[in-house]
Amino acid sequence: MPPEPSDRTSLYERIWAVVRQVPVGQVSTYGRVARLAGAATPRIVGFAMAGLPRDSDVPWHRIINSRGEISVRTDGAPDRRQRRLLEKEGVRFDRRGRVDLDEFGWPPGL
DNA sequence: AGATTGACTGCAT
DNA sequence: CATGCAGCCAATC
């Protein structure tokens, strides 16, 4: 289902709009956001997160990869700040630093 | 205009 | 469960 040709909002804005809908204490994945926003591939969602302004109200930290892990950045390490923010919201990590998507994933039951 | 690069994913091994 | 690999497409150079 391709995006509307007449979409005036940019692809990034649609992605950010979806991310803003993720409730506190829950997480979503690049793949899920990509489908909801009509993005062609999950990679684009990652790109959109990287290009996010610092002062935006987009809860970028609630987006993790399909395995339930915090994705590593270009420098090869995951962002510690992201995990801290999620834990503060009540998201639990297992010993390997993974989140149970069946429990915390949004949208639920997908 | 062509090549390179990513905050990814699913399937195979 | 961990690793590897191909496919993916927008942005950058």
Coordinates of N, CA and C (backbone and C1' of nucleotides) in Angstrom, one line a residue:
Chain A
M1 N 0.8 -1.2 0.0 CA 0.0 0.0 0.0 C 0.8 1.3 0.0
P2 N 1.0 1.8 -1.2 CA 1.9 2.9 -1.3 C 1.3 4.2 -0.7
P3 N 2.1 5.1 -0.3 CA 1.6 6.3 0.3 C 0.8 7.2 -0.7
E4 N 0.0 8.0 -0.2 CA -0.8 8.9 -1.1 C 0.2 9.8 -1.9
P5 N -0.1 9.9 -3.2 CA 0.8 10.8 -4.0 C 0.7 12.2 -3.6
S6 N -0.5 12.6 -3.1 CA -0.7 14.0 -2.7 C -0.3 14.4 -1.3
D7 N 0.4 13.4 -0.7 CA 0.8 13.7 0.7 C 1.7 15.0 0.7
R8 N 1.2 15.9 1.5 CA 2.0 17.1 1.6 C 3.1 17.0 2.7
T9 N 2.8 16.2 3.7 CA 3.7 15.9 4.7 C 4.8 15.1 4.2
S10 N 6.0 15.4 4.6 CA 7.2 14.6 4.1 C 7.2 13.2 4.8
L11 N 8.0 12.3 4.3 CA 8.1 11.0 4.8 C 8.5 11.0 6.2
Y12 N 9.5 11.8 6.5 CA 10.0 11.9 7.9 C 8.9 12.4 8.8
E13 N 8.1 13.4 8.4 CA 7.1 13.9 9.3 C 6.0 12.8 9.6
R14 N 5.7 12.0 8.6 CA 4.8 10.9 8.8 C 5.4 9.9 9.8
I15 N 6.6 9.6 9.7 CA 7.3 8.7 10.6 C 7.2 9.2 12.0
W16 N 7.6 10.5 12.2 CA 7.6 11.1 13.5 C 6.2 11.1 14.1
A17 N 5.2 11.3 13.3 CA 3.8 11.3 13.7 C 3.4 10.0 14.3
V18 N 3.9 8.9 13.7 CA 3.6 7.6 14.2 C 4.4 7.4 15.6
V19 N 5.6 7.8 15.6 CA 6.4 7.6 16.8 C 5.8 8.3 18.0
R20 N 5.2 9.5 17.7 CA 4.6 10.2 18.8 C 3.4 9.5 19.4
Q21 N 2.8 8.5 18.7 CA 1.7 7.8 19.2 C 2.0 6.6 20.1
V22 N 3.3 6.3 20.2 CA 3.7 5.2 21.1 C 3.5 5.6 22.5
P23 N 2.7 4.9 23.3 CA 2.4 5.3 24.7 C 3.6 5.2 25.6
V24 N 3.6 5.9 26.7 CA 4.6 5.8 27.7 C 4.6 4.4 28.2
G25 N 5.8 3.9 28.4 CA 6.0 2.6 29.0 C 5.9 1.5 28.0
Q26 N 5.8 1.8 26.7 CA 5.7 0.8 25.7 C 6.8 1.1 24.6
V27 N 7.1 0.2 23.8 CA 8.0 0.4 22.7 C 7.5 -0.1 21.4
S28 N 8.1 0.4 20.3 CA 7.7 -0.1 19.0 C 9.0 -0.4 18.2
T29 N 8.9 -0.9 17.0 CA 10.1 -1.3 16.3 C 10.2 -0.5 15.0
Y30 N 11.3 -0.4 14.4 CA 11.5 0.3 13.2 C 10.6 -0.3 12.1
G31 N 10.5 -1.6 12.1 CA 9.6 -2.2 11.1 C 8.2 -1.9 11.2
R32 N 7.7 -1.9 12.5 CA 6.3 -1.6 12.7 C 6.0 -0.1 12.3
V33 N 6.9 0.8 12.8 CA 6.7 2.2 12.4 C 6.7 2.4 10.9
A34 N 7.6 1.7 10.3 CA 7.7 1.8 8.8 C 6.4 1.5 8.2
R35 N 5.8 0.4 8.6 CA 4.5 0.0 8.0 C 3.4 1.0 8.3
L36 N 3.4 1.4 9.5 CA 2.3 2.4 9.9 C 2.5 3.7 9.2
A37 N 3.7 4.1 9.0 CA 3.9 5.4 8.4 C 4.0 5.3 6.8
G38 N 3.9 4.1 6.3 CA 4.0 4.0 4.9 C 5.4 4.2 4.3
A39 N 6.4 3.9 5.2 CA 7.8 4.0 4.7 C 8.2 2.7 4.0
A40 N 9.0 2.8 3.0 CA 9.3 1.7 2.2 C 10.1 0.6 3.0
T41 N 11.0 1.0 3.8 CA 11.8 0.0 4.6 C 12.1 0.6 5.9
P42 N 12.4 -0.3 6.9 CA 12.7 0.1 8.3 C 14.0 0.9 8.3
R43 N 14.9 0.8 7.4 CA 16.1 1.6 7.5 C 15.8 3.0 7.4
I44 N 14.8 3.4 6.7 CA 14.4 4.8 6.5 C 14.0 5.4 7.9
V45 N 13.3 4.5 8.7 CA 12.9 5.0 10.0 C 14.1 5.3 10.9
G46 N 15.1 4.5 10.7 CA 16.4 4.7 11.5 C 17.0 6.0 11.0
F47 N 16.9 6.3 9.7 CA 17.4 7.5 9.2 C 16.7 8.7 9.8
A48 N 15.3 8.6 9.8 CA 14.5 9.6 10.4 C 14.8 9.9 11.8
M49 N 15.1 8.9 12.6 CA 15.5 9.1 14.0 C 16.8 9.8 14.1
A50 N 17.7 9.4 13.3 CA 19.1 10.1 13.3 C 19.0 11.6 13.0
G51 N 18.0 11.9 12.1 CA 17.9 13.3 11.7 C 17.0 14.1 12.6
L52 N 16.6 13.5 13.7 CA 15.6 14.2 14.6 C 16.3 15.3 15.3
P53 N 15.6 16.5 15.3 CA 16.1 17.6 16.1 C 16.1 17.3 17.6
R54 N 17.1 17.8 18.3 CA 17.2 17.5 19.7 C 16.0 17.9 20.6
D55 N 15.4 19.1 20.2 CA 14.4 19.6 21.1 C 13.0 19.2 20.7
S56 N 12.9 18.1 19.8 CA 11.6 17.7 19.4 C 10.9 16.9 20.5
D57 N 9.6 16.8 20.3 CA 8.8 16.1 21.3 C 8.6 14.6 20.9
V58 N 9.3 14.2 19.9 CA 9.2 12.8 19.5 C 9.9 11.8 20.4
P59 N 9.2 10.9 21.0 CA 9.8 9.9 21.9 C 10.6 8.9 21.1
W60 N 11.7 9.3 20.6 CA 12.6 8.5 19.7 C 13.1 7.2 20.5
H61 N 13.2 7.4 21.8 CA 13.8 6.3 22.6 C 12.9 5.1 22.7
R62 N 11.6 5.2 22.3 CA 10.7 4.1 22.4 C 10.8 3.2 21.1
I63 N 11.7 3.5 20.2 CA 11.9 2.7 19.0 C 13.1 1.9 19.1
I64 N 12.9 0.5 19.0 CA 14.0 -0.4 19.1 C 13.9 -1.4 18.0
N65 N 14.9 -2.3 17.8 CA 14.8 -3.2 16.7 C 13.9 -4.4 16.9
S66 N 13.7 -5.2 15.9 CA 12.8 -6.2 15.9 C 13.1 -7.3 16.9
R67 N 14.4 -7.4 17.3 CA 14.8 -8.4 18.3 C 14.5 -7.9 19.7
G68 N 14.1 -6.7 19.9 CA 13.8 -6.2 21.2 C 15.1 -5.5 21.8
E69 N 16.1 -5.2 21.0 CA 17.3 -4.6 21.5 C 17.4 -3.2 21.1
I70 N 18.2 -2.4 21.8 CA 18.5 -1.1 21.4 C 19.6 -1.2 20.4
S71 N 19.3 -0.6 19.2 CA 20.2 -0.7 18.1 C 21.5 0.1 18.3
V72 N 22.6 -0.5 17.8 CA 23.9 0.1 18.0 C 24.0 1.3 17.0
R73 N 24.7 2.3 17.4 CA 24.9 3.5 16.5 C 26.1 3.2 15.6
T74 N 26.5 4.3 14.9 CA 27.6 4.2 13.9 C 28.9 3.9 14.7
D75 N 29.0 4.4 15.9 CA 30.2 4.2 16.6 C 30.3 2.8 17.2
G76 N 29.3 1.9 17.0 CA 29.3 0.6 17.4 C 28.8 0.3 18.8
A77 N 28.2 1.3 19.5 CA 27.7 1.1 20.8 C 26.3 1.6 20.9
P78 N 25.4 0.9 21.7 CA 24.1 1.4 21.9 C 24.1 2.6 22.8
D79 N 23.0 3.4 22.6 CA 22.9 4.7 23.4 C 22.4 4.3 24.8
R80 N 23.2 4.6 25.8 CA 22.8 4.3 27.2 C 21.7 5.1 27.7
R81 N 21.6 6.3 27.2 CA 20.5 7.2 27.6 C 19.2 6.6 27.2
Q82 N 19.1 5.9 26.1 CA 17.9 5.4 25.6 C 17.4 4.3 26.6
R83 N 18.2 3.4 27.0 CA 17.8 2.4 28.0 C 17.4 3.0 29.3
R84 N 18.1 4.0 29.7 CA 17.7 4.6 31.0 C 16.3 5.2 31.0
L85 N 16.0 5.9 29.8 CA 14.7 6.6 29.7 C 13.6 5.5 29.7
L86 N 13.9 4.4 29.0 CA 12.8 3.3 29.0 C 12.6 2.7 30.3
E87 N 13.7 2.5 31.1 CA 13.6 1.9 32.4 C 12.8 2.8 33.3
K88 N 13.0 4.1 33.1 CA 12.3 5.0 34.0 C 10.8 5.0 33.7
E89 N 10.4 4.6 32.5 CA 9.0 4.5 32.1 C 8.4 3.2 32.5
G90 N 9.2 2.3 33.0 CA 8.7 1.0 33.4 C 9.0 -0.2 32.5
V91 N 9.7 0.1 31.4 CA 10.0 -1.0 30.5 C 11.2 -1.9 31.1
R92 N 10.9 -3.2 31.1 CA 11.9 -4.1 31.8 C 12.8 -4.7 30.7
F93 N 14.1 -4.8 31.1 CA 15.1 -5.4 30.2 C 15.6 -6.7 30.8
D94 N 15.8 -7.7 30.0 CA 16.3 -8.9 30.6 C 17.8 -8.8 30.7
R95 N 18.5 -9.9 31.2 CA 19.9 -9.8 31.5 C 20.7 -9.5 30.3
R96 N 20.2 -9.8 29.1 CA 21.0 -9.5 27.9 C 20.7 -8.2 27.3
G97 N 19.8 -7.4 28.0 CA 19.5 -6.1 27.5 C 18.4 -6.1 26.5
R98 N 17.5 -7.1 26.6 CA 16.4 -7.2 25.6 C 15.1 -7.0 26.2
V99 N 14.2 -6.4 25.5 CA 12.8 -6.2 25.9 C 11.9 -7.2 25.3
D100 N 10.9 -7.7 26.1 CA 9.9 -8.6 25.6 C 8.8 -7.9 24.9
L101 N 8.9 -8.0 23.5 CA 8.0 -7.3 22.7 C 6.5 -7.8 22.9
D102 N 6.3 -9.0 23.3 CA 5.0 -9.5 23.5 C 4.3 -8.8 24.7
E103 N 5.2 -8.3 25.6 CA 4.7 -7.6 26.7 C 4.6 -6.1 26.6
F104 N 5.7 -5.5 26.0 CA 5.8 -4.0 25.9 C 5.6 -3.5 24.5
G105 N 5.5 -4.4 23.5 CA 5.4 -3.9 22.1 C 4.1 -3.2 21.8
W106 N 4.3 -2.2 20.9 CA 3.1 -1.4 20.5 C 3.2 -1.3 18.9
P107 N 2.0 -1.5 18.2 CA 0.7 -1.7 18.8 C 0.7 -3.2 19.4
P108 N -0.2 -3.3 20.4 CA -0.3 -4.6 21.1 C -0.8 -5.7 20.2
G109 N -0.3 -6.9 20.4 CA -0.8 -8.1 19.7 C -0.5 -8.2 18.3
L110 N 0.5 -7.4 17.8 CA 0.8 -7.4 16.4 C 1.9 -8.5 16.1
Chain B
dA1 P 20.7 12.2 -14.7 O5' 22.0 11.4 -14.3 C5' 23.0 11.2 -15.3 C4' 24.0 10.3 -14.8 C3' 23.5 9.0 -14.2 O3' 24.5 8.0 -14.3 C1' 24.4 10.2 -12.4
dG2 P 24.1 6.4 -14.1 O5' 25.2 6.1 -13.0 C5' 26.6 6.3 -13.4 C4' 27.4 5.9 -12.2 C3' 27.1 4.6 -11.5 O3' 28.3 4.0 -11.1 C1' 26.8 6.3 -10.0
dA3 P 28.3 2.6 -10.2 O5' 28.8 3.1 -8.8 C5' 29.9 4.0 -8.7 C4' 30.2 4.2 -7.3 C3' 30.1 2.9 -6.4 O3' 31.1 2.9 -5.4 C1' 28.6 4.6 -5.6
dT4 P 31.2 1.8 -4.3 O5' 30.6 2.6 -3.0 C5' 31.1 4.0 -2.8 C4' 30.6 4.4 -1.5 C3' 30.5 3.3 -0.4 O3' 31.0 3.9 0.8 C1' 28.4 4.4 -0.7
dT5 P 31.1 2.9 2.1 O5' 29.9 3.4 3.0 C5' 29.7 4.8 3.1 C4' 28.4 5.0 3.9 C3' 28.1 4.1 5.0 O3' 27.7 4.8 6.1 C1' 26.3 4.2 3.6
dG6 P 28.0 4.2 7.6 O5' 26.7 3.4 7.8 C5' 26.0 3.6 8.9 C4' 24.6 4.1 8.7 C3' 23.6 3.3 9.6 O3' 22.8 4.2 10.2 C1' 23.0 3.3 7.3
dA7 P 23.4 4.7 11.7 O5' 22.3 4.1 12.7 C5' 22.6 2.9 13.4 C4' 21.3 2.5 14.0 C3' 20.1 2.4 13.1 O3' 19.4 1.2 13.3 C1' 19.5 3.7 14.9
dC8 P 19.8 -0.2 12.5 O5' 18.6 -0.4 11.5 C5' 17.2 0.0 11.9 C4' 16.3 -0.9 11.2 C3' 16.0 -2.2 12.0 O3' 14.6 -2.6 12.0 C1' 16.8 -2.7 9.8
dT9 P 14.1 -3.9 12.8 O5' 13.7 -5.0 11.7 C5' 13.6 -4.6 10.3 C4' 13.1 -5.7 9.5 C3' 12.7 -7.0 10.2 O3' 11.6 -7.6 9.6 C1' 14.5 -7.4 8.8
dG10 P 10.9 -8.9 10.3 O5' 11.3 -10.1 9.3 C5' 11.1 -9.9 7.9 C4' 11.6 -11.1 7.1 C3' 11.3 -12.5 7.8 O3' 10.9 -13.4 6.8 C1' 13.7 -12.2 7.6
dC11 P 10.6 -14.9 7.2 O5' 11.9 -15.6 6.5 C5' 12.3 -15.3 5.2 C4' 13.6 -16.1 4.9 C3' 13.6 -17.5 5.4 O3' 14.2 -18.3 4.4 C1' 15.3 -16.4 6.4
dA12 P 14.4 -19.9 4.5 O5' 16.0 -20.1 4.7 C5' 16.8 -19.5 3.7 C4' 18.3 -19.7 4.1 C3' 18.6 -21.2 4.5 O3' 19.9 -21.5 4.0 C1' 19.1 -19.7 6.3
dT13 P 20.4 -23.0 4.1 O5' 21.5 -22.9 5.3 C5' 22.4 -21.8 5.3 C4' 23.4 -21.9 6.4 C3' 23.7 -23.3 6.9 O3' 25.0 -23.4 7.2 C1' 22.8 -22.0 8.7
Chain C
dC1 P 15.4 -17.9 22.8 O5' 16.9 -18.3 22.4 C5' 17.9 -18.4 23.4 C4' 19.3 -18.4 22.7 C3' 19.6 -17.1 22.0 O3' 20.9 -16.7 22.3 C1' 19.9 -19.0 20.6
dA2 P 21.5 -15.3 22.0 O5' 22.6 -15.5 20.8 C5' 23.7 -16.4 21.2 C4' 24.6 -16.6 20.0 C3' 24.9 -15.3 19.2 O3' 26.3 -15.3 18.8 C1' 23.8 -16.7 17.7
dT3 P 27.1 -14.1 18.4 O5' 27.5 -14.5 16.9 C5' 26.8 -15.5 16.3 C4' 27.3 -15.7 14.8 C3' 27.7 -14.5 14.1 O3' 28.7 -14.8 13.1 C1' 25.7 -15.4 13.1
dG4 P 29.3 -13.8 12.1 O5' 28.4 -14.1 10.8 C5' 28.2 -15.5 10.4 C4' 27.7 -15.6 9.0 C3' 28.1 -14.5 8.1 O3' 28.3 -15.0 6.7 C1' 25.7 -14.5 8.3
dC5 P 28.8 -14.0 5.6 O5' 27.5 -13.8 4.7 C5' 26.6 -14.8 4.5 C4' 25.4 -14.4 3.6 C3' 25.7 -13.1 2.8 O3' 25.0 -13.2 1.5 C1' 23.9 -12.7 4.2
dA6 P 25.4 -12.3 0.3 O5' 24.0 -12.0 -0.3 C5' 23.1 -13.1 -0.4 C4' 21.7 -12.5 -0.4 C3' 21.4 -11.4 -1.4 O3' 20.2 -11.5 -2.0 C1' 20.9 -10.6 0.8
dG7 P 19.8 -10.6 -3.2 O5' 18.7 -9.5 -2.5 C5' 17.5 -10.1 -2.0 C4' 16.8 -9.0 -1.3 C3' 16.6 -7.7 -2.1 O3' 15.3 -7.2 -2.0 C1' 17.5 -7.2 0.0
dC8 P 14.8 -6.1 -3.1 O5' 14.4 -4.9 -2.2 C5' 13.8 -5.1 -0.9 C4' 14.1 -3.9 0.0 C3' 14.2 -2.6 -0.7 O3' 13.0 -1.9 -0.8 C1' 15.9 -2.8 1.0
dC9 P 12.7 -1.1 -2.2 O5' 13.1 0.4 -1.8 C5' 12.5 1.1 -0.6 C4' 13.4 2.3 -0.3 C3' 13.7 3.2 -1.5 O3' 13.8 4.5 -1.0 C1' 15.6 2.6 -0.5
dA10 P 12.7 5.6 -1.4 O5' 13.3 6.9 -0.6 C5' 13.1 7.0 0.8 C4' 14.2 7.7 1.5 C3' 14.6 9.0 0.8 O3' 14.9 9.9 1.9 C1' 16.5 7.5 0.9
dA11 P 15.2 11.4 1.5 O5' 16.7 11.5 1.9 C5' 17.1 11.1 3.2 C4' 18.6 11.1 3.4 C3' 19.3 12.5 2.9 O3' 20.3 12.8 3.8 C1' 20.3 10.6 1.8
dT12 P 20.9 14.3 3.8 O5' 22.4 14.0 3.6 C5' 22.8 12.7 3.2 C4' 24.3 12.6 3.0 C3' 25.0 13.9 2.5 O3' 26.3 13.9 3.0 C1' 25.1 12.2 0.9
dC13 P 27.3 15.2 2.6 O5' 28.2 14.5 1.5 C5' 28.7 13.2 1.7 C4' 29.7 12.8 0.6 C3' 30.4 14.0 0.0 O3' 31.7 13.6 -0.3 C1' 29.1 12.8 -1.7

